[in-house]
mmCIF file of N, CA and C in Angstrom:
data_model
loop_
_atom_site.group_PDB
_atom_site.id
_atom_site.type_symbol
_atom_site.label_atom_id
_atom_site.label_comp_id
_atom_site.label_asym_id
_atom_site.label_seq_id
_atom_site.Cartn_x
_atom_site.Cartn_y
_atom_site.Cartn_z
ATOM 1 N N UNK A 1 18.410 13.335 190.231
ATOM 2 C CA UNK A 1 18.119 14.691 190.599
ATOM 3 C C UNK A 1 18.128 14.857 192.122
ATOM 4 N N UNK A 2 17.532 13.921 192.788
ATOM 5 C CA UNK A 2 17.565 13.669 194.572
ATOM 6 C C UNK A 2 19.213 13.833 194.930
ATOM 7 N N UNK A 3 19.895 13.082 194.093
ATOM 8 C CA UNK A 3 21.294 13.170 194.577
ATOM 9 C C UNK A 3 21.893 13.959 194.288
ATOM 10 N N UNK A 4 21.339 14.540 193.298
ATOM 11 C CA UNK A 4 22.598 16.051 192.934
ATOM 12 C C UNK A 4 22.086 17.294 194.013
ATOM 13 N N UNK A 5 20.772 16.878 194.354
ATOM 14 C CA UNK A 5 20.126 18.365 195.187
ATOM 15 C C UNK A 5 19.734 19.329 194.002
ATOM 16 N N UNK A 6 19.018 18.866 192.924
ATOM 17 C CA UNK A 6 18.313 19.411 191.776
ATOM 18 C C UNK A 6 16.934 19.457 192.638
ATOM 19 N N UNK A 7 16.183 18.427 193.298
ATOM 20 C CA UNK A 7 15.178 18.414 193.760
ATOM 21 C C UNK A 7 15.070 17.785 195.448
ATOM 22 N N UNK A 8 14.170 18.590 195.639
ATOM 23 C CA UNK A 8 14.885 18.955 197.694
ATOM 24 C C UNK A 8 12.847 18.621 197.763
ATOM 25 N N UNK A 9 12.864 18.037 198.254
ATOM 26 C CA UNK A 9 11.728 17.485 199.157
ATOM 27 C C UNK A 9 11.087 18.246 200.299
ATOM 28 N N UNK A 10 10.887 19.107 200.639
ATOM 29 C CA UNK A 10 11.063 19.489 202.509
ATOM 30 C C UNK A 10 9.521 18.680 202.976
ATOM 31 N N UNK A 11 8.790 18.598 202.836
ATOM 32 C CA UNK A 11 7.163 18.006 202.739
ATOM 33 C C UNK A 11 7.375 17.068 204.052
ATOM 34 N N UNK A 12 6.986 17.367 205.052
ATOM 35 C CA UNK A 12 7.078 16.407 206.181
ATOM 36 C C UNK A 12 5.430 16.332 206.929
ATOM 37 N N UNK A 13 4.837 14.990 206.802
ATOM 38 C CA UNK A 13 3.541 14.363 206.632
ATOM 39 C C UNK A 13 3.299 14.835 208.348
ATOM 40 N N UNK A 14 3.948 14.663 209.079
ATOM 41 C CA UNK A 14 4.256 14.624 210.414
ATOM 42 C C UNK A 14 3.961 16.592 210.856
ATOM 43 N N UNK A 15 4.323 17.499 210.267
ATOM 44 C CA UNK A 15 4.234 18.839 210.011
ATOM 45 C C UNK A 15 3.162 19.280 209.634
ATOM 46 N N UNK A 16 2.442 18.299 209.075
ATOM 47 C CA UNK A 16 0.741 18.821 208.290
ATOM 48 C C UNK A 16 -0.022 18.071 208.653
ATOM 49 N N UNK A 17 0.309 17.178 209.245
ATOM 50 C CA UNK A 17 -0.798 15.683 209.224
ATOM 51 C C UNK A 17 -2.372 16.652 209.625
ATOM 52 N N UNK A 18 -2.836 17.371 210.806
ATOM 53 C CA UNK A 18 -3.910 17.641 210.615
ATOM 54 C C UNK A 18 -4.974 18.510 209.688
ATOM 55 N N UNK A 19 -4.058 19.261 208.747
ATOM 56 C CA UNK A 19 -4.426 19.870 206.883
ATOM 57 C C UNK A 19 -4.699 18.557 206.246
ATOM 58 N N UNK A 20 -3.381 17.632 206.263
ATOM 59 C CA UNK A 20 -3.636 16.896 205.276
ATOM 60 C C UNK A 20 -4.796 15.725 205.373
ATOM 61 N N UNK A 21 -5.326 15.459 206.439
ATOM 62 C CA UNK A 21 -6.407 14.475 207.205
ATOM 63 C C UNK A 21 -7.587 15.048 206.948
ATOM 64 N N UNK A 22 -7.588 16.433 206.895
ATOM 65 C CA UNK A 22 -9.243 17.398 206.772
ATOM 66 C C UNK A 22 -8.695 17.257 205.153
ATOM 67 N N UNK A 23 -7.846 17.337 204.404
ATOM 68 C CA UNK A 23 -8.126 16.618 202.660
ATOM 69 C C UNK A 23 -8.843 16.169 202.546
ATOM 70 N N UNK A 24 -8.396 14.645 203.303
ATOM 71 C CA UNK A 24 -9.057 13.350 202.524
ATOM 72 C C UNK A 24 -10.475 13.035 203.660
ATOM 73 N N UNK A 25 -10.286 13.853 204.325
ATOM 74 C CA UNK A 25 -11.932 13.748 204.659
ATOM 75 C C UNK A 25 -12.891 14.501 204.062
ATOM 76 N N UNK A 26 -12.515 16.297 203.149
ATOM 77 C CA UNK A 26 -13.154 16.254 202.368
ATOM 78 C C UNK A 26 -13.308 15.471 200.944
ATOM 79 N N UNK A 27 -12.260 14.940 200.624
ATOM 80 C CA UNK A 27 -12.184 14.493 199.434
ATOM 81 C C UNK A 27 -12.766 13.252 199.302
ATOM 82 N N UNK A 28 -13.213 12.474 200.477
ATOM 83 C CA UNK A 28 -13.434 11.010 200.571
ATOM 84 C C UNK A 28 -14.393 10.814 199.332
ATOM 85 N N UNK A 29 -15.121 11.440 198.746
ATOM 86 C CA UNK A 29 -16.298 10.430 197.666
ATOM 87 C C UNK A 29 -15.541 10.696 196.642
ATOM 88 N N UNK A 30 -14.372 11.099 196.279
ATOM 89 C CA UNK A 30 -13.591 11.301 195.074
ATOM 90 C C UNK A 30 -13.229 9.929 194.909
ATOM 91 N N UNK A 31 -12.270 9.239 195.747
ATOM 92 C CA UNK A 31 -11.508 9.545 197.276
ATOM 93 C C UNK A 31 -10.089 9.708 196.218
ATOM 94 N N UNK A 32 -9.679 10.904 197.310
ATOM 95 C CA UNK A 32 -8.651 11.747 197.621
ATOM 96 C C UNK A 32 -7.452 10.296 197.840
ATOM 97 N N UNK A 33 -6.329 9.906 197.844
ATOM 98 C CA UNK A 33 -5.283 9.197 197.860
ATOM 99 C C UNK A 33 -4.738 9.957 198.791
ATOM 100 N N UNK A 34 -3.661 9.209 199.602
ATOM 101 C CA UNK A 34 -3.087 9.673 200.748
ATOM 102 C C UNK A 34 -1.669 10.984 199.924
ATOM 103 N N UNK A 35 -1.675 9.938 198.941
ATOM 104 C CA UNK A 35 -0.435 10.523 198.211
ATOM 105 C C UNK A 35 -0.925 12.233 197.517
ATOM 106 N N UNK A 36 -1.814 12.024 197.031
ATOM 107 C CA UNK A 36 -2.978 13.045 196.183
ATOM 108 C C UNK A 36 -3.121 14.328 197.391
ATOM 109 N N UNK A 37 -3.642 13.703 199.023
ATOM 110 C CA UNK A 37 -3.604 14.790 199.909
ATOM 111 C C UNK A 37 -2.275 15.541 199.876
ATOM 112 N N UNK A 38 -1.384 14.992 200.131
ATOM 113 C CA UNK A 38 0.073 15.346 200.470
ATOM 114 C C UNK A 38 0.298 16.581 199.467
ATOM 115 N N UNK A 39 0.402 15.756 198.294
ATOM 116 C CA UNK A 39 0.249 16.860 197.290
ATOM 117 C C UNK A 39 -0.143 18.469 197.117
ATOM 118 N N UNK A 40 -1.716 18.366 197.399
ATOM 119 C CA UNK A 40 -2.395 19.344 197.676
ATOM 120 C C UNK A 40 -2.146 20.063 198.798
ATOM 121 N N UNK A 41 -1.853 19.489 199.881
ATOM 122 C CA UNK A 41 -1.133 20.314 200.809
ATOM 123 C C UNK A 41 0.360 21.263 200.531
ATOM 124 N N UNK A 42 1.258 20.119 199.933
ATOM 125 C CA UNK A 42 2.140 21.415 199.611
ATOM 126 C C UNK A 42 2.039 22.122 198.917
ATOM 127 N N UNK A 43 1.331 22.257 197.838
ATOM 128 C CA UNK A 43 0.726 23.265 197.079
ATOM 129 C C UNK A 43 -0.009 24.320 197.818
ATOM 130 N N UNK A 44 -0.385 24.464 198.887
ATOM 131 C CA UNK A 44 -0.639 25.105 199.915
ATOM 132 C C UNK A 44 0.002 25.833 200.844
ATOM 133 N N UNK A 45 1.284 25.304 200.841
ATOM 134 C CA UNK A 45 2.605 25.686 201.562
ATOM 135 C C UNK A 45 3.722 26.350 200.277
ATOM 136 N N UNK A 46 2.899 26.436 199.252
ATOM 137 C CA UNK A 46 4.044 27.390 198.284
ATOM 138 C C UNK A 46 3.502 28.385 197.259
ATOM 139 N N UNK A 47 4.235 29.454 197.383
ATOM 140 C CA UNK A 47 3.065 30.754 196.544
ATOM 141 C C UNK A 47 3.066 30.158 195.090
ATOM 142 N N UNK A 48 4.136 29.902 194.500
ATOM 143 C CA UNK A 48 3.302 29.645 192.762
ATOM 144 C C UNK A 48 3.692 28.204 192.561
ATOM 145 N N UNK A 49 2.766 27.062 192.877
ATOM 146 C CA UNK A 49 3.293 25.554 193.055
ATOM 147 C C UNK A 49 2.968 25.525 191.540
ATOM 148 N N UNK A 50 3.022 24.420 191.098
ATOM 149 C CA UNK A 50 2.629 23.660 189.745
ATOM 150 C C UNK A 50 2.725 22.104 189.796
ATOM 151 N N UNK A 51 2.141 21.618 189.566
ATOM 152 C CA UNK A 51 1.942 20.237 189.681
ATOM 153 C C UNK A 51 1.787 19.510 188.733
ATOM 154 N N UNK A 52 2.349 18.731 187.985
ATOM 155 C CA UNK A 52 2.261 17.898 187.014
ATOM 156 C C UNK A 52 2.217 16.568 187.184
ATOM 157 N N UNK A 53 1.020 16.097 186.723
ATOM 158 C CA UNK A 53 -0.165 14.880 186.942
ATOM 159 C C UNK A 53 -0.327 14.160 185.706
ATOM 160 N N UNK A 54 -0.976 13.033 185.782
ATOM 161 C CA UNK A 54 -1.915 12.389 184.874
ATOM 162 C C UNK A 54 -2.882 12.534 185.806
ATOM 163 N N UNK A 55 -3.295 12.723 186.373
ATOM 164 C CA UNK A 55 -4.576 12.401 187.681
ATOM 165 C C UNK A 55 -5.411 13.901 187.567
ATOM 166 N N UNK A 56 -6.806 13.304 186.949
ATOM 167 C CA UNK A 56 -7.217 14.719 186.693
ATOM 168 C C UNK A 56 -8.582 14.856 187.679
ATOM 169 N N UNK A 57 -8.291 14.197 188.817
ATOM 170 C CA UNK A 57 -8.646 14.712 190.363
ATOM 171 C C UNK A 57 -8.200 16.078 190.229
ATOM 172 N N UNK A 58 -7.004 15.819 190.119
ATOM 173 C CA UNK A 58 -6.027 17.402 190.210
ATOM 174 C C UNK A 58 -7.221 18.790 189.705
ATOM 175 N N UNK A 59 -8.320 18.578 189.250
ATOM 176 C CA UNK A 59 -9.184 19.563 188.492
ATOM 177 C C UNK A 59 -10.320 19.545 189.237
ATOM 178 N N UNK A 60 -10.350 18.848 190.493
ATOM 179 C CA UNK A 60 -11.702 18.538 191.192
ATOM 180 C C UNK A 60 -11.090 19.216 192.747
ATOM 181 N N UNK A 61 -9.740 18.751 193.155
ATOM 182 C CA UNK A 61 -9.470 19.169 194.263
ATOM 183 C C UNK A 61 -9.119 20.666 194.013
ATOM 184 N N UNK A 62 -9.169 21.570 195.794
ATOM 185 C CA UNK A 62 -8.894 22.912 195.242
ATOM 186 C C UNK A 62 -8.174 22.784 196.923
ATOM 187 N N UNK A 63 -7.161 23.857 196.570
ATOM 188 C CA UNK A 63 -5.915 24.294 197.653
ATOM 189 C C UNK A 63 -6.708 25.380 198.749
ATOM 190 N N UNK A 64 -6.089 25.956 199.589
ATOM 191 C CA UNK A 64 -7.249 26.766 200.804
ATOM 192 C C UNK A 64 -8.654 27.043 200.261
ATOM 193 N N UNK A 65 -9.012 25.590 199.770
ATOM 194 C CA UNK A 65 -10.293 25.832 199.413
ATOM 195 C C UNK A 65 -10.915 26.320 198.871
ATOM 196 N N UNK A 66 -10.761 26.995 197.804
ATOM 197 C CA UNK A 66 -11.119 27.461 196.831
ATOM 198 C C UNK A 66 -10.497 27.711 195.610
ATOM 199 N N UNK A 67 -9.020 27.753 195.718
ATOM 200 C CA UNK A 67 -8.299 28.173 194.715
ATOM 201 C C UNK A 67 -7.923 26.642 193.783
ATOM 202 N N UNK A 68 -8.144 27.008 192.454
ATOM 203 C CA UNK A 68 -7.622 25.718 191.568
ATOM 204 C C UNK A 68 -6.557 25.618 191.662
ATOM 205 N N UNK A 69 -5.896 24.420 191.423
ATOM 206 C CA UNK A 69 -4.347 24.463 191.656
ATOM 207 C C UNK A 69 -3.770 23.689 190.633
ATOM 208 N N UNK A 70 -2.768 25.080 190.196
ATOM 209 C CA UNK A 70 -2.215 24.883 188.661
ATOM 210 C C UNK A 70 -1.435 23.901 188.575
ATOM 211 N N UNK A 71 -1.792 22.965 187.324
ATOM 212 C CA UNK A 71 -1.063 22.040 186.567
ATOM 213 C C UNK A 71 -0.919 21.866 185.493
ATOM 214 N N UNK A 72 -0.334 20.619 185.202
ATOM 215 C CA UNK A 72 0.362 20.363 183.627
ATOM 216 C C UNK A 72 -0.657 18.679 183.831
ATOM 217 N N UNK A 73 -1.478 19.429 182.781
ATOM 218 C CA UNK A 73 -2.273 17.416 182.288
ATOM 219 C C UNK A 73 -2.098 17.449 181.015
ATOM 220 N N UNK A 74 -0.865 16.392 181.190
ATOM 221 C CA UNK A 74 -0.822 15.630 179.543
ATOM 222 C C UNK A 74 -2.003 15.594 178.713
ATOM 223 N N UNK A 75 -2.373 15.970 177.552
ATOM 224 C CA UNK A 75 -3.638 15.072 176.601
ATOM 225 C C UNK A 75 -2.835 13.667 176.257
#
């Protein structure tokens, strides 16, 4: 899918690093994963994200802080 350009990445860690650092400093007693911040940040950077997880952090963390941020958790 990367190679056909089905799925385009733009997410640059370097572009957010100080959003994504106030994450995992709130998230630390979860703790928040570096990968898990990233996440939540671009979900932040897009009006209707969706995220599909096994990681049901995903139900504990919230996007500009307050808002839940919609996903797909397998049962």
């Amino acid at each position: 899918m990367l190679r056909r350009g089905a799925l385009v990445c733009r997410y640059r860690f370097a572009d957010d690093m100080d959003a994504t650092l106030r994450l995992l400093e709130k998230y630390s007693n979860v703790p928040m994963s570096f990968a898990d911040a990233c996440l939540v940040r671009m979900t932040e950077t897009l009006n209707n994200p969706m995220v599909l997880t096994t990681d049901a952090d995903f139900r504990i963390y919230r996007r500009h802080g307050r808002q839940i941020i919609p996903c797909l958790l397998p049962r």
